[in-house]
PDB file of C-alpha atoms in Angstrom:
ATOM      1  CA  MET K   7      88.958 109.352 115.991  1.00  0.00           C
ATOM      2  CA  VAL K   8      91.335 106.413 116.229  1.00  0.00           C
ATOM      3  CA  THR K   9      91.151 102.982 114.598  1.00  0.00           C
ATOM      4  CA  VAL K  10      92.491 100.106 116.647  1.00  0.00           C
ATOM      5  CA  GLU K  11      93.165  96.690 115.215  1.00  0.00           C
ATOM      6  CA  ILE K  12      92.232  93.904 117.614  1.00  0.00           C
ATOM      7  CA  ARG K  13      93.884  90.649 116.577  1.00  0.00           C
ATOM      8  CA  ILE K  14      92.662  87.483 118.293  1.00  0.00           C
ATOM      9  CA  GLU K  15      94.435  84.175 117.772  1.00  0.00           C
ATOM     10  CA  LEU K  16      94.599  80.801 119.431  1.00  0.00           C
ATOM     11  CA  LYS K  17      97.293  80.293 122.070  1.00  0.00           C
ATOM     12  CA  LYS K  18     100.252  78.077 121.240  1.00  0.00           C
ATOM     13  CA  GLY K  19      99.365  74.426 121.674  1.00  0.00           C
ATOM     14  CA  ILE K  20      95.633  74.905 121.124  1.00  0.00           C
ATOM     15  CA  VAL K  21      94.377  72.954 118.117  1.00  0.00           C
ATOM     16  CA  ASP K  22      93.254  75.126 115.176  1.00  0.00           C
ATOM     17  CA  PRO K  23      90.762  72.995 113.215  1.00  0.00           C
ATOM     18  CA  GLU K  24      89.936  75.764 110.750  1.00  0.00           C
ATOM     19  CA  GLY K  25      93.605  76.301 109.931  1.00  0.00           C
ATOM     20  CA  LYS K  26      94.202  72.572 109.603  1.00  0.00           C
ATOM     21  CA  ASN K  27      91.270  72.112 107.235  1.00  0.00           C
ATOM     22  CA  VAL K  28      92.321  75.074 105.119  1.00  0.00           C
ATOM     23  CA  MET K  29      95.837  73.607 104.880  1.00  0.00           C
ATOM     24  CA  LYS K  30      94.483  70.201 103.859  1.00  0.00           C
ATOM     25  CA  THR K  31      92.260  71.743 101.192  1.00  0.00           C
ATOM     26  CA  LEU K  32      95.026  73.972  99.843  1.00  0.00           C
ATOM     27  CA  LYS K  33      97.237  70.906  99.425  1.00  0.00           C
ATOM     28  CA  LEU K  34      94.434  69.074  97.630  1.00  0.00           C
ATOM     29  CA  LEU K  35      94.150  72.071  95.299  1.00  0.00           C
ATOM     30  CA  GLY K  36      97.828  71.746  94.425  1.00  0.00           C
ATOM     31  CA  PHE K  37      99.504  74.247  96.753  1.00  0.00           C
ATOM     32  CA  SER K  38     102.191  71.776  97.773  1.00  0.00           C
ATOM     33  CA  GLY K  39     104.505  74.342  99.381  1.00  0.00           C
ATOM     34  CA  VAL K  40     102.140  75.101 102.270  1.00  0.00           C
ATOM     35  CA  ARG K  41     103.726  74.290 105.635  1.00  0.00           C
ATOM     36  CA  SER K  42     101.169  75.658 108.073  1.00  0.00           C
ATOM     37  CA  VAL K  43      98.011  77.739 108.189  1.00  0.00           C
ATOM     38  CA  LYS K  44      96.839  79.705 111.200  1.00  0.00           C
ATOM     39  CA  SER K  45      93.364  81.213 111.378  1.00  0.00           C
ATOM     40  CA  ILE K  46      93.059  84.598 113.060  1.00  0.00           C
ATOM     41  CA  LYS K  47      90.142  86.908 113.805  1.00  0.00           C
ATOM     42  CA  VAL K  48      90.562  90.643 113.502  1.00  0.00           C
ATOM     43  CA  PHE K  49      88.271  93.509 114.435  1.00  0.00           C
ATOM     44  CA  ASP K  50      88.970  97.049 113.266  1.00  0.00           C
ATOM     45  CA  VAL K  51      87.307  99.328 115.803  1.00  0.00           C
ATOM     46  CA  GLU K  52      86.893 103.076 115.312  1.00  0.00           C
ATOM     47  CA  LEU K  53      86.823 104.935 118.605  1.00  0.00           C
ATOM     48  CA  ASP K  54      86.447 108.499 119.816  1.00  0.00           C
ATOM     49  CA  ALA K  55      89.499 108.506 122.065  1.00  0.00           C
ATOM     50  CA  SER K  56      93.207 109.240 122.240  1.00  0.00           C
ATOM     51  CA  PRO K  57      95.493 106.481 120.954  1.00  0.00           C
ATOM     52  CA  GLU K  58      96.476 105.470 124.509  1.00  0.00           C
ATOM     53  CA  GLU K  59      92.849 105.333 125.691  1.00  0.00           C
ATOM     54  CA  ALA K  60      91.883 103.446 122.545  1.00  0.00           C
ATOM     55  CA  ILE K  61      94.443 100.719 123.222  1.00  0.00           C
ATOM     56  CA  LYS K  62      93.251 100.407 126.839  1.00  0.00           C
ATOM     57  CA  SER K  63      89.641 100.216 125.666  1.00  0.00           C
ATOM     58  CA  GLY K  64      90.542  97.631 123.045  1.00  0.00           C
ATOM     59  CA  GLU K  65      92.175  95.421 125.661  1.00  0.00           C
ATOM     60  CA  GLU K  66      89.145  95.762 127.918  1.00  0.00           C
ATOM     61  CA  MET K  67      86.858  94.812 124.984  1.00  0.00           C
ATOM     62  CA  CYS K  68      88.880  91.641 124.526  1.00  0.00           C
ATOM     63  CA  THR K  69      88.731  90.590 128.176  1.00  0.00           C
ATOM     64  CA  LYS K  70      85.027  91.453 128.490  1.00  0.00           C
ATOM     65  CA  LEU K  71      83.666  90.241 125.158  1.00  0.00           C
ATOM     66  CA  LEU K  72      85.819  89.426 122.173  1.00  0.00           C
ATOM     67  CA  ALA K  73      88.430  86.927 123.339  1.00  0.00           C
ATOM     68  CA  ASN K  74      88.295  83.720 125.337  1.00  0.00           C
ATOM     69  CA  SER K  75      91.322  84.099 127.591  1.00  0.00           C
ATOM     70  CA  VAL K  76      91.493  80.352 128.241  1.00  0.00           C
ATOM     71  CA  ILE K  77      92.399  79.533 124.642  1.00  0.00           C
ATOM     72  CA  GLN K  78      93.030  82.852 122.886  1.00  0.00           C
ATOM     73  CA  ASP K  79      95.621  85.610 122.932  1.00  0.00           C
ATOM     74  CA  PHE K  80      94.925  89.116 121.721  1.00  0.00           C
ATOM     75  CA  LYS K  81      96.954  92.086 120.545  1.00  0.00           C
ATOM     76  CA  VAL K  82      95.647  95.628 120.207  1.00  0.00           C
ATOM     77  CA  THR K  83      97.445  98.115 117.967  1.00  0.00           C
ATOM     78  CA  VAL K  84      96.606 101.563 116.628  1.00  0.00           C
ATOM     79  CA  ARG K  85      96.423 101.556 112.828  1.00  0.00           C
TER      80      ARG K  85
ATOM     81  CA  MET B   7     110.228  79.636 104.353  1.00  0.00           C
ATOM     82  CA  VAL B   8     108.017  82.694 104.107  1.00  0.00           C
ATOM     83  CA  THR B   9     104.920  83.629 106.080  1.00  0.00           C
ATOM     84  CA  VAL B  10     102.238  85.495 104.174  1.00  0.00           C
ATOM     85  CA  GLU B  11      99.331  87.229 105.851  1.00  0.00           C
ATOM     86  CA  ILE B  12      96.103  86.850 103.899  1.00  0.00           C
ATOM     87  CA  ARG B  13      93.567  89.431 105.023  1.00  0.00           C
ATOM     88  CA  ILE B  14      89.986  88.971 103.825  1.00  0.00           C
ATOM     89  CA  GLU B  15      87.367  91.620 104.452  1.00  0.00           C
ATOM     90  CA  LEU B  16      83.953  92.549 103.125  1.00  0.00           C
ATOM     91  CA  LYS B  17      83.810  94.992 100.221  1.00  0.00           C
ATOM     92  CA  LYS B  18      82.574  98.507 100.856  1.00  0.00           C
ATOM     93  CA  GLY B  19      78.787  98.620 100.906  1.00  0.00           C
ATOM     94  CA  ILE B  20      78.371  94.975 101.927  1.00  0.00           C
ATOM     95  CA  VAL B  21      76.569  94.625 105.261  1.00  0.00           C
ATOM     96  CA  ASP B  22      78.753  93.269 108.080  1.00  0.00           C
ATOM     97  CA  PRO B  23      76.331  91.670 110.571  1.00  0.00           C
ATOM     98  CA  GLU B  24      79.099  90.361 112.823  1.00  0.00           C
ATOM     99  CA  GLY B  25      80.685  93.796 113.102  1.00  0.00           C
ATOM    100  CA  LYS B  26      77.319  95.433 113.723  1.00  0.00           C
ATOM    101  CA  ASN B  27      76.436  93.009 116.486  1.00  0.00           C
ATOM    102  CA  VAL B  28      79.821  93.410 118.130  1.00  0.00           C
ATOM    103  CA  MET B  29      79.369  97.185 118.059  1.00  0.00           C
ATOM    104  CA  LYS B  30      75.900  96.934 119.590  1.00  0.00           C
ATOM    105  CA  THR B  31      77.148  94.672 122.362  1.00  0.00           C
ATOM    106  CA  LEU B  32      80.197  96.839 123.070  1.00  0.00           C
ATOM    107  CA  LYS B  33      77.892  99.833 123.510  1.00  0.00           C
ATOM    108  CA  LEU B  34      75.653  97.849 125.850  1.00  0.00           C
ATOM    109  CA  LEU B  35      78.759  96.988 127.867  1.00  0.00           C
ATOM    110  CA  GLY B  36      79.522 100.690 128.276  1.00  0.00           C
ATOM    111  CA  PHE B  37      82.036 101.358 125.490  1.00  0.00           C
ATOM    112  CA  SER B  38      80.241 104.508 124.381  1.00  0.00           C
ATOM    113  CA  GLY B  39      83.081 105.841 122.216  1.00  0.00           C
ATOM    114  CA  VAL B  40      82.795 103.069 119.618  1.00  0.00           C
ATOM    115  CA  ARG B  41      81.959 104.468 116.172  1.00  0.00           C
ATOM    116  CA  SER B  42      82.290 101.400 113.970  1.00  0.00           C
ATOM    117  CA  VAL B  43      83.430  97.784 114.072  1.00  0.00           C
ATOM    118  CA  LYS B  44      84.601  95.821 111.057  1.00  0.00           C
ATOM    119  CA  SER B  45      85.118  92.074 111.192  1.00  0.00           C
ATOM    120  CA  ILE B  46      88.037  90.672 109.220  1.00  0.00           C
ATOM    121  CA  LYS B  47      89.381  87.190 108.645  1.00  0.00           C
ATOM    122  CA  VAL B  48      93.118  86.583 108.512  1.00  0.00           C
ATOM    123  CA  PHE B  49      95.138  83.501 107.614  1.00  0.00           C
ATOM    124  CA  ASP B  50      98.859  83.320 108.307  1.00  0.00           C
ATOM    125  CA  VAL B  51     100.240  80.833 105.797  1.00  0.00           C
ATOM    126  CA  GLU B  52     103.784  79.453 105.965  1.00  0.00           C
ATOM    127  CA  LEU B  53     105.106  78.540 102.527  1.00  0.00           C
ATOM    128  CA  ASP B  54     108.248  77.070 101.019  1.00  0.00           C
ATOM    129  CA  ALA B  55     108.763  79.764  98.390  1.00  0.00           C
ATOM    130  CA  SER B  56     110.408  83.074  97.655  1.00  0.00           C
ATOM    131  CA  PRO B  57     108.527  86.152  98.883  1.00  0.00           C
ATOM    132  CA  GLU B  58     107.351  86.996  95.343  1.00  0.00           C
ATOM    133  CA  GLU B  59     106.127  83.459  94.679  1.00  0.00           C
ATOM    134  CA  ALA B  60     104.476  83.378  98.101  1.00  0.00           C
ATOM    135  CA  ILE B  61     102.455  86.506  97.370  1.00  0.00           C
ATOM    136  CA  LYS B  62     101.346  85.088  94.003  1.00  0.00           C
ATOM    137  CA  SER B  63     100.387  81.797  95.659  1.00  0.00           C
ATOM    138  CA  GLY B  64      98.503  83.649  98.390  1.00  0.00           C
ATOM    139  CA  GLU B  65      96.459  85.556  95.816  1.00  0.00           C
ATOM    140  CA  GLU B  66      95.691  82.327  93.968  1.00  0.00           C
ATOM    141  CA  MET B  67      94.591  80.720  97.256  1.00  0.00           C
ATOM    142  CA  CYS B  68      92.129  83.568  97.763  1.00  0.00           C
ATOM    143  CA  THR B  69      90.600  83.325  94.305  1.00  0.00           C
ATOM    144  CA  LYS B  70      90.419  79.529  94.409  1.00  0.00           C
ATOM    145  CA  LEU B  71      89.353  78.896  97.985  1.00  0.00           C
ATOM    146  CA  LEU B  72      89.540  81.483 100.721  1.00  0.00           C
ATOM    147  CA  ALA B  73      87.673  84.552  99.478  1.00  0.00           C
ATOM    148  CA  ASN B  74      84.308  85.093  97.857  1.00  0.00           C
ATOM    149  CA  SER B  75      85.147  87.658  95.184  1.00  0.00           C
ATOM    150  CA  VAL B  76      81.530  88.790  94.909  1.00  0.00           C
ATOM    151  CA  ILE B  77      81.456  90.248  98.419  1.00  0.00           C
ATOM    152  CA  GLN B  78      85.035  90.130  99.727  1.00  0.00           C
ATOM    153  CA  ASP B  79      88.354  91.840  99.043  1.00  0.00           C
ATOM    154  CA  PHE B  80      91.683  90.327  99.985  1.00  0.00           C
ATOM    155  CA  LYS B  81      95.203  91.558 100.568  1.00  0.00           C
ATOM    156  CA  VAL B  82      98.297  89.370 100.712  1.00  0.00           C
ATOM    157  CA  THR B  83     101.449  90.632 102.421  1.00  0.00           C
ATOM    158  CA  VAL B  84     104.704  89.028 103.494  1.00  0.00           C
ATOM    159  CA  ARG B  85     105.182  89.243 107.267  1.00  0.00           C
TER     160      ARG B  85
END
């Protein structure tokens, strides 16, 4: 059994409204040192497979279901 | 400038409907080896602070805004 971490984030240049709103709110709450906030989605997937197969599967999951390749990048790593 | 990763996930025992639905759909798509899926929210926050201060700030951000301490755990690490 292997656990892969699938990390999905917006591509550079794509607006991140969630991140922007979190940054605004943090500043309103007094966190003045905040320079940027980026929102990221992660899935930890447990798989019956070898680490190499698991990474391949994870990438396939992203292209078929989890990520929108027009605006998102993904990275699959074994934990 | 420091970047902290704030990782927010559901506590053990709390139902994760997003993860469950992703798992169901992955199985329907033919990924039969999937054993579990856990959905996690991550924020990468850039801060003007020392690493120690940044971690403290990150934890404060979670308690004040980002995490719901009743159902979620958080972990703050410097990247």
